[in-house]
CSV table of C-alpha atoms and ligand atoms in Angstrom, one decimal:
chain,number,residue,atom,x,y,z
A,1,MET,CA,66.6,178.3,50.6
A,2,TYR,CA,67.5,175.0,51.3
A,3,LYS,CA,66.6,173.4,48.1
A,4,ILE,CA,68.1,176.6,46.2
A,5,LEU,CA,71.5,177.3,48.5
A,6,ILE,CA,71.9,174.5,51.0
A,7,ARG,CA,71.4,171.3,49.2
A,8,PRO,CA,73.5,172.0,45.9
A,9,ILE,CA,76.3,172.6,48.6
A,10,PHE,CA,75.7,169.9,50.4
A,11,PHE,CA,75.3,167.4,47.3
A,12,LEU,CA,78.6,168.3,46.6
A,13,PHE,CA,80.1,166.2,49.2
A,14,ASP,CA,80.1,162.1,50.5
A,15,PRO,CA,76.6,161.6,51.8
A,16,GLU,CA,77.8,160.1,54.7
A,17,LYS,CA,80.4,163.1,55.4
A,18,ILE,CA,77.5,165.5,54.9
A,19,HIS,CA,75.3,163.8,57.4
A,20,HIS,CA,78.0,164.0,59.9
A,21,PHE,CA,78.6,167.3,59.2
A,22,THR,CA,75.1,168.5,59.3
A,23,PHE,CA,75.0,166.6,62.9
A,24,SER,CA,77.7,168.7,63.9
A,25,LEU,CA,76.2,172.2,62.4
A,26,VAL,CA,72.6,171.8,64.0
A,27,LYS,CA,74.3,170.8,67.6
A,28,VAL,CA,76.4,173.8,67.5
A,29,LEU,CA,73.5,176.0,66.1
A,30,SER,CA,71.1,174.7,68.6
A,31,LYS,CA,73.6,176.0,71.4
A,32,ILE,CA,73.2,179.6,70.2
A,33,PRO,CA,70.8,181.1,72.7
A,34,LEU,CA,66.9,181.5,71.2
A,35,ILE,CA,68.0,179.0,68.2
A,36,SER,CA,65.6,176.3,69.2
A,37,LEU,CA,62.7,178.7,69.6
A,38,LEU,CA,63.6,180.3,66.2
A,39,PHE,CA,63.3,176.8,64.5
A,40,ARG,CA,60.0,176.2,66.3
A,41,GLY,CA,58.8,179.3,65.0
A,42,ILE,CA,59.5,178.5,61.6
A,43,TYR,CA,58.8,174.5,61.1
A,44,MET,CA,56.3,173.7,64.2
A,45,VAL,CA,52.8,173.4,63.4
A,46,LYS,CA,50.5,173.9,66.5
A,47,ASP,CA,47.0,172.8,66.1
A,48,LYS,CA,44.8,170.1,68.4
A,49,ARG,CA,43.3,168.8,65.1
A,50,LEU,CA,47.0,167.3,64.3
A,51,GLU,CA,46.9,165.5,67.5
A,52,ARG,CA,46.8,161.8,66.9
A,53,LYS,CA,46.1,159.4,69.6
A,54,LEU,CA,47.5,156.0,68.8
A,55,PHE,CA,48.2,152.6,71.3
A,56,GLY,CA,47.9,154.9,74.4
A,57,LEU,CA,50.1,158.1,73.1
A,58,THR,CA,49.3,160.9,72.3
A,59,PHE,CA,51.4,162.9,68.9
A,60,GLN,CA,51.2,166.3,68.7
A,61,ASN,CA,51.1,165.6,64.9
A,62,PRO,CA,51.3,163.0,62.7
A,63,VAL,CA,54.8,163.5,60.8
A,64,GLY,CA,57.9,161.6,62.5
A,65,LEU,CA,61.5,161.0,61.4
A,66,ALA,CA,62.2,157.3,60.5
A,67,ALA,CA,64.9,155.2,61.9
A,68,GLY,CA,68.4,155.6,60.7
A,69,PHE,CA,68.9,159.1,60.7
A,70,ASP,CA,69.7,159.5,64.4
A,71,LYS,CA,71.0,156.1,64.8
A,72,ASN,CA,73.0,156.9,68.4
A,73,ALA,CA,70.2,159.1,69.6
A,74,VAL,CA,72.5,161.9,69.7
A,75,LEU,CA,70.0,164.5,67.8
A,76,TYR,CA,66.4,163.7,68.6
A,77,ASN,CA,66.2,166.8,71.2
A,78,GLU,CA,67.4,169.4,68.3
A,79,LEU,CA,65.5,167.5,65.5
A,80,ALA,CA,62.0,168.0,67.4
A,81,ASP,CA,62.7,171.6,66.8
A,82,PHE,CA,62.0,171.1,62.9
A,83,GLY,CA,58.2,170.1,63.9
A,84,PHE,CA,58.2,166.5,63.9
A,85,GLY,CA,55.5,164.8,65.7
A,86,PHE,CA,58.2,161.9,66.6
A,87,VAL,CA,61.4,160.8,66.0
A,88,GLU,CA,62.7,157.2,65.8
A,89,ILE,CA,66.2,156.4,67.1
A,90,GLY,CA,68.1,153.7,66.1
A,91,THR,CA,68.3,150.9,64.7
A,92,VAL,CA,69.7,150.3,68.1
A,93,THR,CA,72.0,146.5,68.7
A,94,PRO,CA,73.5,145.5,71.8
A,95,VAL,CA,77.1,146.3,71.4
A,96,GLY,CA,78.2,148.8,69.2
A,97,GLN,CA,79.6,147.6,65.5
A,98,GLU,CA,80.8,149.4,62.6
A,99,GLY,CA,78.4,148.7,59.9
A,100,ASN,CA,79.8,147.8,56.5
A,101,PRO,CA,83.0,149.1,54.5
A,102,LYS,CA,82.5,152.6,53.4
A,103,LYS,CA,81.8,153.8,50.6
A,104,ARG,CA,78.0,152.2,51.7
A,105,LEU,CA,75.6,155.6,51.0
A,106,PHE,CA,74.7,156.7,47.7
A,107,ARG,CA,72.5,159.3,46.0
A,108,LEU,CA,70.6,158.6,42.9
A,109,LYS,CA,69.9,162.6,42.1
A,110,ASP,CA,67.7,161.6,39.0
A,111,ASP,CA,65.3,159.6,40.8
A,112,ARG,CA,65.4,161.2,44.1
A,113,GLY,CA,66.4,158.4,45.5
A,114,ILE,CA,69.3,156.8,48.2
A,115,ILE,CA,71.0,153.4,47.9
A,116,ASN,CA,72.3,152.3,51.4
A,117,ARG,CA,74.0,149.6,52.6
A,118,MET,CA,75.2,151.1,56.1
A,119,GLY,CA,74.6,147.7,57.8
A,120,PHE,CA,73.3,148.8,61.3
A,121,ASN,CA,76.5,151.1,62.3
A,122,ASN,CA,75.8,152.2,65.3
A,123,GLU,CA,77.4,152.5,68.7
A,124,GLY,CA,75.1,150.0,70.6
A,125,LEU,CA,72.7,150.2,73.5
A,126,LYS,CA,74.5,151.5,76.2
A,127,ALA,CA,75.6,154.6,74.2
A,128,ALA,CA,72.0,155.2,73.0
A,129,VAL,CA,71.0,155.2,76.7
A,130,GLU,CA,73.3,157.7,77.9
A,131,GLN,CA,72.0,160.0,75.2
A,132,LEU,CA,68.3,159.5,76.0
A,133,LYS,CA,69.1,160.5,79.7
A,134,LYS,CA,69.3,163.7,78.0
A,135,ASN,CA,65.8,163.9,76.9
A,136,LYS,CA,64.3,167.1,76.9
A,137,GLY,CA,60.9,165.5,76.7
A,138,LYS,CA,59.8,168.0,73.5
A,139,VAL,CA,59.0,165.1,71.6
A,140,ILE,CA,58.0,161.0,71.4
A,141,ILE,CA,60.6,158.9,70.8
A,142,GLY,CA,60.5,155.5,69.6
A,143,GLY,CA,63.6,153.3,70.1
A,144,ASN,CA,64.1,151.1,67.1
A,145,ILE,CA,65.9,147.5,67.7
A,146,GLY,CA,67.6,145.0,65.8
A,147,LYS,CA,70.4,142.5,65.8
A,148,ASN,CA,74.4,142.8,65.9
A,149,THR,CA,75.6,141.2,62.9
A,150,SER,CA,78.0,138.7,64.4
A,151,THR,CA,75.2,137.2,66.5
A,152,LYS,CA,74.4,133.7,65.4
A,153,PRO,CA,70.7,133.0,64.3
A,154,GLU,CA,69.7,131.3,67.5
A,155,ASN,CA,70.6,134.4,69.8
A,156,TYR,CA,68.7,136.6,67.4
A,157,THR,CA,65.8,136.9,70.3
A,158,GLU,CA,68.5,137.9,72.9
A,159,ASP,CA,70.0,140.8,71.2
A,160,TYR,CA,66.0,142.2,70.4
A,161,LEU,CA,65.4,141.1,74.3
A,162,ALA,CA,68.7,143.1,75.5
A,163,CYS,CA,67.4,146.3,73.5
A,164,PHE,CA,64.3,146.2,74.6
A,165,LYS,CA,64.7,146.1,78.6
A,166,GLY,CA,67.9,148.4,78.1
A,167,LEU,CA,65.8,151.2,76.1
A,168,HIS,CA,62.4,150.5,77.7
A,169,PRO,CA,62.9,153.4,80.3
A,170,TYR,CA,63.9,155.9,77.7
A,171,VAL,CA,61.6,155.3,74.9
A,172,ASP,CA,57.6,155.7,74.2
A,173,TYR,CA,57.2,153.0,71.8
A,174,PHE,CA,59.5,150.2,70.1
A,175,VAL,CA,60.2,149.0,66.6
A,176,LEU,CA,61.3,145.6,66.0
A,177,ASN,CA,63.3,146.1,62.9
A,178,VAL,CA,63.1,142.5,61.1
A,179,SER,CA,63.7,143.9,57.3
A,180,CYS,CA,66.7,145.8,56.8
A,181,PRO,CA,68.1,144.1,54.0
A,182,ASN,CA,72.2,145.2,54.7
A,183,VAL,CA,72.0,142.5,57.5
A,184,SER,CA,73.0,138.8,57.3
A,185,SER,CA,71.0,136.0,57.9
A,186,HIS,CA,68.0,138.2,56.7
A,187,ALA,CA,65.9,134.9,55.7
A,188,LYS,CA,65.1,133.8,59.4
A,189,LEU,CA,63.7,137.4,59.9
A,190,GLU,CA,61.5,136.9,57.1
A,191,ASP,CA,60.3,133.6,59.2
A,192,VAL,CA,56.6,133.8,60.4
A,193,GLY,CA,57.0,131.3,62.6
A,194,TYR,CA,60.2,132.7,64.2
A,195,LEU,CA,58.8,136.2,64.3
A,196,LYS,CA,55.6,134.8,66.1
A,197,GLU,CA,58.4,133.5,68.5
A,198,LEU,CA,60.4,137.0,68.8
A,199,ILE,CA,57.4,138.8,69.3
A,200,SER,CA,55.9,136.4,72.1
A,201,GLU,CA,59.4,136.7,74.0
A,202,VAL,CA,59.3,140.6,73.7
A,203,LYS,CA,56.0,140.6,74.9
A,204,VAL,CA,56.5,138.5,77.9
A,205,LEU,CA,59.3,141.3,78.8
A,206,ASN,CA,57.3,144.0,78.2
A,207,GLU,CA,54.3,142.6,80.8
A,208,LYS,CA,57.1,142.4,83.3
A,209,GLU,CA,57.5,145.9,83.1
A,210,THR,CA,55.3,148.3,85.6
A,211,VAL,CA,54.5,150.4,82.4
A,212,GLN,CA,54.0,148.4,79.0
A,213,LYS,CA,55.2,150.2,76.2
A,214,PRO,CA,53.8,150.1,72.4
A,215,ILE,CA,55.4,147.4,69.9
A,216,LEU,CA,55.8,147.7,66.3
A,217,LEU,CA,57.3,145.9,63.6
A,218,LYS,CA,58.8,147.4,60.8
A,219,ILE,CA,58.5,145.2,57.6
A,220,ALA,CA,59.9,145.5,53.8
A,221,PRO,CA,58.2,146.8,50.5
A,222,ASP,CA,58.8,144.0,49.2
A,223,LEU,CA,56.8,141.0,50.5
A,224,ASN,CA,54.1,139.7,48.1
A,225,ASN,CA,50.7,139.7,49.0
A,226,GLY,CA,50.5,136.1,50.3
A,227,GLN,CA,53.6,137.1,53.0
A,228,LEU,CA,51.0,140.0,53.9
A,229,ASP,CA,48.2,137.8,54.9
A,230,GLU,CA,50.7,136.2,57.0
A,231,ILE,CA,51.8,139.5,58.5
A,232,ILE,CA,47.9,140.4,59.1
A,233,GLU,CA,47.6,136.9,60.8
A,234,LEU,CA,50.6,137.3,62.9
A,235,ILE,CA,49.5,140.7,63.9
A,236,SER,CA,46.2,139.4,64.8
A,237,GLU,CA,47.5,136.4,66.5
A,238,THR,CA,50.4,138.3,68.5
A,239,LYS,CA,48.1,141.2,69.5
A,240,ILE,CA,51.0,143.5,68.5
A,241,ASP,CA,50.5,147.4,68.5
A,242,GLY,CA,51.2,148.1,64.9
A,243,VAL,CA,53.2,147.9,61.5
A,244,ILE,CA,55.6,150.4,60.3
A,245,ALA,CA,55.2,150.1,56.3
A,246,SER,CA,57.9,149.9,54.9
A,247,ASN,CA,61.5,149.8,55.2
A,248,THR,CA,64.1,150.0,52.1
A,249,SER,CA,63.8,148.1,48.9
A,250,MET,CA,65.7,145.6,47.3
A,251,ASN,CA,64.2,146.2,43.9
A,252,ARG,CA,65.6,148.2,41.1
A,253,ASP,CA,62.9,148.5,39.0
A,254,GLY,CA,62.3,151.4,36.8
A,255,LEU,CA,65.1,153.6,38.0
A,256,LYS,CA,66.4,156.4,36.0
A,257,GLU,CA,70.3,155.7,37.5
A,258,SER,CA,72.2,153.8,34.6
A,259,GLU,CA,72.7,149.8,34.8
A,260,ASP,CA,76.5,150.6,34.8
A,261,SER,CA,76.1,152.9,37.7
A,262,LEU,CA,73.9,150.8,39.8
A,263,LYS,CA,76.2,148.1,39.1
A,264,ALA,CA,79.2,150.1,40.6
A,265,ILE,CA,77.0,151.0,43.7
A,266,GLY,CA,76.4,147.3,44.1
A,267,ASN,CA,74.0,146.1,47.2
A,268,GLY,CA,71.8,148.2,49.3
A,269,GLY,CA,68.5,148.9,50.0
A,270,LEU,CA,66.7,151.5,48.0
A,271,SER,CA,64.7,154.6,49.5
A,272,GLY,CA,63.1,157.7,48.3
A,273,GLN,CA,60.5,158.6,45.2
A,274,PRO,CA,61.2,155.2,43.9
A,275,ILE,CA,59.6,153.2,46.6
A,276,LYS,CA,56.7,155.7,47.2
A,277,ASP,CA,54.1,153.5,45.3
A,278,ARG,CA,55.2,150.0,46.5
A,279,SER,CA,55.2,151.1,49.9
A,280,THR,CA,51.7,152.8,49.5
A,281,LYS,CA,50.6,149.5,48.1
A,282,VAL,CA,51.8,147.6,51.1
A,283,ILE,CA,50.0,150.0,53.6
A,284,GLN,CA,46.7,149.6,51.1
A,285,TYR,CA,46.6,145.9,51.0
A,286,LEU,CA,47.4,145.6,54.9
A,287,SER,CA,44.7,148.0,55.7
A,288,ASP,CA,42.1,146.9,53.1
A,289,ASN,CA,42.6,142.8,54.3
A,290,SER,CA,43.0,143.7,57.7
A,291,LYS,CA,39.9,145.7,57.9
A,292,LYS,CA,41.9,148.6,59.4
A,293,SER,CA,42.3,146.6,62.5
A,294,PHE,CA,46.1,147.9,63.7
A,295,PRO,CA,47.6,151.0,63.3
A,296,ILE,CA,49.9,151.5,60.3
A,297,ILE,CA,52.8,154.1,59.9
A,298,GLY,CA,53.3,154.7,56.5
A,299,VAL,CA,57.0,155.3,55.2
A,300,GLY,CA,58.7,155.3,52.0
A,301,GLY,CA,58.9,158.1,49.3
A,302,ILE,CA,57.4,161.1,50.7
A,303,HIS,CA,58.7,163.8,49.3
A,304,SER,CA,55.7,166.2,49.1
A,305,ALA,CA,52.5,166.8,51.2
A,306,GLU,CA,50.6,164.9,48.2
A,307,ASP,CA,52.7,161.8,48.6
A,308,ALA,CA,52.2,162.1,52.4
A,309,LEU,CA,48.2,162.4,52.0
A,310,ALA,CA,48.6,159.4,49.5
A,311,LYS,CA,49.7,157.0,52.2
A,312,ILE,CA,47.2,158.5,54.7
A,313,ASP,CA,44.5,158.0,51.9
A,314,ALA,CA,45.7,154.1,52.0
A,315,GLY,CA,45.3,153.7,55.5
A,316,ALA,CA,48.5,155.1,57.4
A,317,ASP,CA,47.9,156.8,60.5
A,318,LEU,CA,50.7,158.0,61.1
A,319,VAL,CA,53.8,159.2,58.4
A,320,GLN,CA,57.3,159.1,58.5
A,321,ILE,CA,60.0,160.5,56.3
A,322,TYR,CA,63.9,159.8,55.8
A,323,THR,CA,64.9,160.7,52.1
A,324,GLY,CA,62.3,163.4,51.6
A,325,PHE,CA,63.9,165.1,54.6
A,326,ILE,CA,67.3,165.2,52.7
A,327,TYR,CA,65.8,165.9,49.1
A,328,GLU,CA,63.6,168.6,50.3
A,329,GLY,CA,64.8,170.1,53.6
A,330,PRO,CA,62.8,170.7,56.9
A,331,SER,CA,60.0,172.6,55.6
A,332,LEU,CA,58.5,169.4,54.1
A,333,VAL,CA,57.7,168.3,57.6
A,334,LYS,CA,55.4,171.7,58.2
A,335,LYS,CA,54.3,171.3,54.7
A,336,ILE,CA,52.6,168.1,55.4
A,337,ASN,CA,51.2,169.1,58.3
A,338,LYS,CA,49.5,172.2,56.8
A,339,ALA,CA,48.1,170.1,54.1
A,340,ILE,CA,46.4,167.7,56.8
A,341,LEU,CA,45.0,170.8,58.6
A,342,SER,CA,43.5,172.1,54.8
A,343,ARG,CA,41.8,169.1,54.5
A,344,ASN,CA,40.0,169.2,57.9
B,1,FMN,C1,70.8,155.8,54.9
B,1,FMN,C2,69.7,155.2,55.8
B,1,FMN,C3,69.7,154.7,56.7
B,1,FMN,C4,68.5,153.8,57.0
B,1,FMN,N1,68.4,153.0,58.5
B,1,FMN,C5,67.8,152.6,59.2
B,1,FMN,C6,68.1,151.9,60.4
B,1,FMN,O1,69.1,152.0,60.8
B,1,FMN,N2,66.8,150.9,60.8
B,1,FMN,C7,65.4,151.4,60.1
B,1,FMN,O2,64.6,150.7,60.7
B,1,FMN,N3,65.4,151.8,58.7
B,1,FMN,C8,66.1,152.6,58.5
B,1,FMN,N4,66.5,153.1,57.2
B,1,FMN,C9,65.2,153.1,56.3
B,1,FMN,C10,64.1,154.2,56.8
B,1,FMN,O3,64.0,154.1,58.3
B,1,FMN,C11,62.8,154.1,55.7
B,1,FMN,O4,62.4,153.1,56.4
B,1,FMN,C12,63.2,154.1,54.5
B,1,FMN,O5,64.1,154.8,54.1
B,1,FMN,C13,62.2,154.4,53.7
B,1,FMN,O6,61.5,155.8,53.6
B,1,FMN,P1,62.4,157.2,53.1
B,1,FMN,O7,62.0,156.6,51.4
B,1,FMN,O8,61.3,158.1,53.2
B,1,FMN,O9,63.2,157.2,53.0
B,1,FMN,C14,67.5,153.7,56.8
B,1,FMN,C15,67.4,154.3,55.7
B,1,FMN,C16,68.3,155.3,54.8
B,1,FMN,C17,68.2,156.0,53.7
């Protein structure tokens, strides 16, 4: 139904406008009595064998919604009804910001991909906290945090710390997003020396809390083996809880989209099918070269159950989807969970 009826209509419109329209639609639909139950009945796969215990949390199933979809934590209660085992909100920055000028989100239909340069458009920490106070406790919530675009490099850490402190009572795990290709001064966030400092400071803050929350690092799919070795060392030294691999890619190789069209689109991070193998390779490398010493959340180009199983086979403990959710619809979550079960 989604691919035959809903997607062709949605794809006639501007991607960002349709994103907001869908949010409003799901919100309205969810107010109808029993709709939540109906969605859960259709999409939820309940089975103890899908449960995953990782960094002290019990995930009802290993399929999550990746960051960037529910940036302001306004729809996670409703999105949980589509069968996700976890929903990652954000990226949240301390202060609300508009992001990059529109148009900044583009579909690459023939490639089943997306290019975006949203630039951390979000309503800021305070707004996210207000929304998270409405948590109905249906699903595990990840808090993906970043820095404001206008923040000076010497103050990056303060931004992460402010978001960490503010969201701490409301989320189950944290993600330090250091790999968004659409924010300025990206170079500093690629510097392992700085990352070590950032992680240490966030960990110090975590230790001061009565309950400690797991902290993960989200990395780019474009890192070379040397950089991945550095990440493995960083995880081992800082004892951070895990890695999310991966964010969107800057690499445009092998796309069906014409050169002219790509030129017209301009800068941005690529997601969806074109980055599938790149992110799987990163997962495989991290897993093999660390002797699987830390949990990995695999994300990037999962559009089918087979794609998700490939990530798991490469070493992912959990998976997340974003672009596949747009192209394949909510039934993708169920398909992945069913495929995982059929392997048991
Ligand atoms: C429109 C869009 C916005 C995104 N925003 C964020 C974000 O704010 N923070 C983040 O960590 N990742 C963000 N991502 C990256 C996704 O979470 C995911 O890592 C990436 O898209 C690869 O997965 P996919 O191929 O399933 O989309 C965004 C992706 C898209 C397509």
